[in-house]
Short mmCIF file of C-alpha atoms in Angstrom, two decimals:
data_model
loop_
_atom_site.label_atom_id
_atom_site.label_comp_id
_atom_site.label_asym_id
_atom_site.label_seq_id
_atom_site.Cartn_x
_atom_site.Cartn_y
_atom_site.Cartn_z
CA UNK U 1 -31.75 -8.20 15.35
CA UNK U 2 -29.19 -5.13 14.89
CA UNK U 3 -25.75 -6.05 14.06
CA UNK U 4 -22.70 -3.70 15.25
CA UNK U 5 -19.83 -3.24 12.67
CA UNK U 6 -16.63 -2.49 13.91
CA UNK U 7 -14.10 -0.77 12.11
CA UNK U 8 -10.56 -2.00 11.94
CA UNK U 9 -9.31 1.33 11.55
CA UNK U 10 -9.44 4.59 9.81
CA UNK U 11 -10.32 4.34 6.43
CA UNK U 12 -7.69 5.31 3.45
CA UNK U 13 -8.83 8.88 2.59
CA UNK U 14 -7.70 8.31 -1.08
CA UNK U 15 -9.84 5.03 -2.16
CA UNK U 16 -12.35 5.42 0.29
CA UNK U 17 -12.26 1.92 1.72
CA UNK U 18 -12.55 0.29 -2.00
CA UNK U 19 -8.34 -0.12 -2.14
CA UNK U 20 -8.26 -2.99 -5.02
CA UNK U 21 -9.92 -2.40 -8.35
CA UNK U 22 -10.38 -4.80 -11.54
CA UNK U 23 -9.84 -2.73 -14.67
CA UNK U 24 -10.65 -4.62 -18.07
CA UNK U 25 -8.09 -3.63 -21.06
CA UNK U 26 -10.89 -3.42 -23.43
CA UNK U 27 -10.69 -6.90 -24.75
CA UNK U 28 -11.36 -10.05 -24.94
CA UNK U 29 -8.66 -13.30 -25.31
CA UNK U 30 -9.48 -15.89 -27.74
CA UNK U 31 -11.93 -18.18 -25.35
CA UNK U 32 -13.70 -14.51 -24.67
CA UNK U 33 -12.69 -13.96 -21.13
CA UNK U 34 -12.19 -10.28 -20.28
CA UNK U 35 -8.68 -9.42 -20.00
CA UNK U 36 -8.87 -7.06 -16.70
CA UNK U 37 -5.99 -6.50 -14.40
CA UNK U 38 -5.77 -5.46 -10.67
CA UNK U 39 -4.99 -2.24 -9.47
CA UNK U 40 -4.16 -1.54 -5.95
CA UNK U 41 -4.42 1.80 -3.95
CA UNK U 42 -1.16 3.38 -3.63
CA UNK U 43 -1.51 5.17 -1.00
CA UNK U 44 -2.64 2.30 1.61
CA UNK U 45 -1.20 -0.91 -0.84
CA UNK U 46 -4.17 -2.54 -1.12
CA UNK U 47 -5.46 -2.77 2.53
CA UNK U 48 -7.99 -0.02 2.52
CA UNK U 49 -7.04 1.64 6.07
CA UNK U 50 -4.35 3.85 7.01
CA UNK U 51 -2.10 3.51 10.06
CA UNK U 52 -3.36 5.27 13.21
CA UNK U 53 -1.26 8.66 14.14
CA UNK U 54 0.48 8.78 17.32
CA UNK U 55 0.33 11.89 18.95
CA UNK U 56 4.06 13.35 19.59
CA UNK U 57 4.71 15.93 22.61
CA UNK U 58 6.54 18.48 21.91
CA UNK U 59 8.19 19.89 25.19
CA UNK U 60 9.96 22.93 25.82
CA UNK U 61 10.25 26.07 23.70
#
């Protein structure tokens, strides 16, 4: 059986959807764990959609 997904929004142009990343420092701590740290998108913080536009009317001349 299909399944429908339904988007909660417009997707974040700059991260494509993917807005939090684990990057590894190129290391490992003394009980060998990768060190890695988060990085979040900028652009969106982290939630991977951007706000929907309202359309303004301009009137008059």
């Amino acid at each position: 059986m299909n399944q429908h997904h339904h988007t909660s929004g417009q997707v974040c142009p700059n991260c494509d959807g993917h807005a939090s990343v684990a990057i590894t420092l190129g290391g490992r701590d003394r009980t060998g764990h990768l060190r890695t740290i988060i990085a979040h998108c900028p652009a969106c913080h982290g939630t991977g959609t951007r706000a929907r536009r309202t359309a303004t009317a301009s009137a008059g001349r």
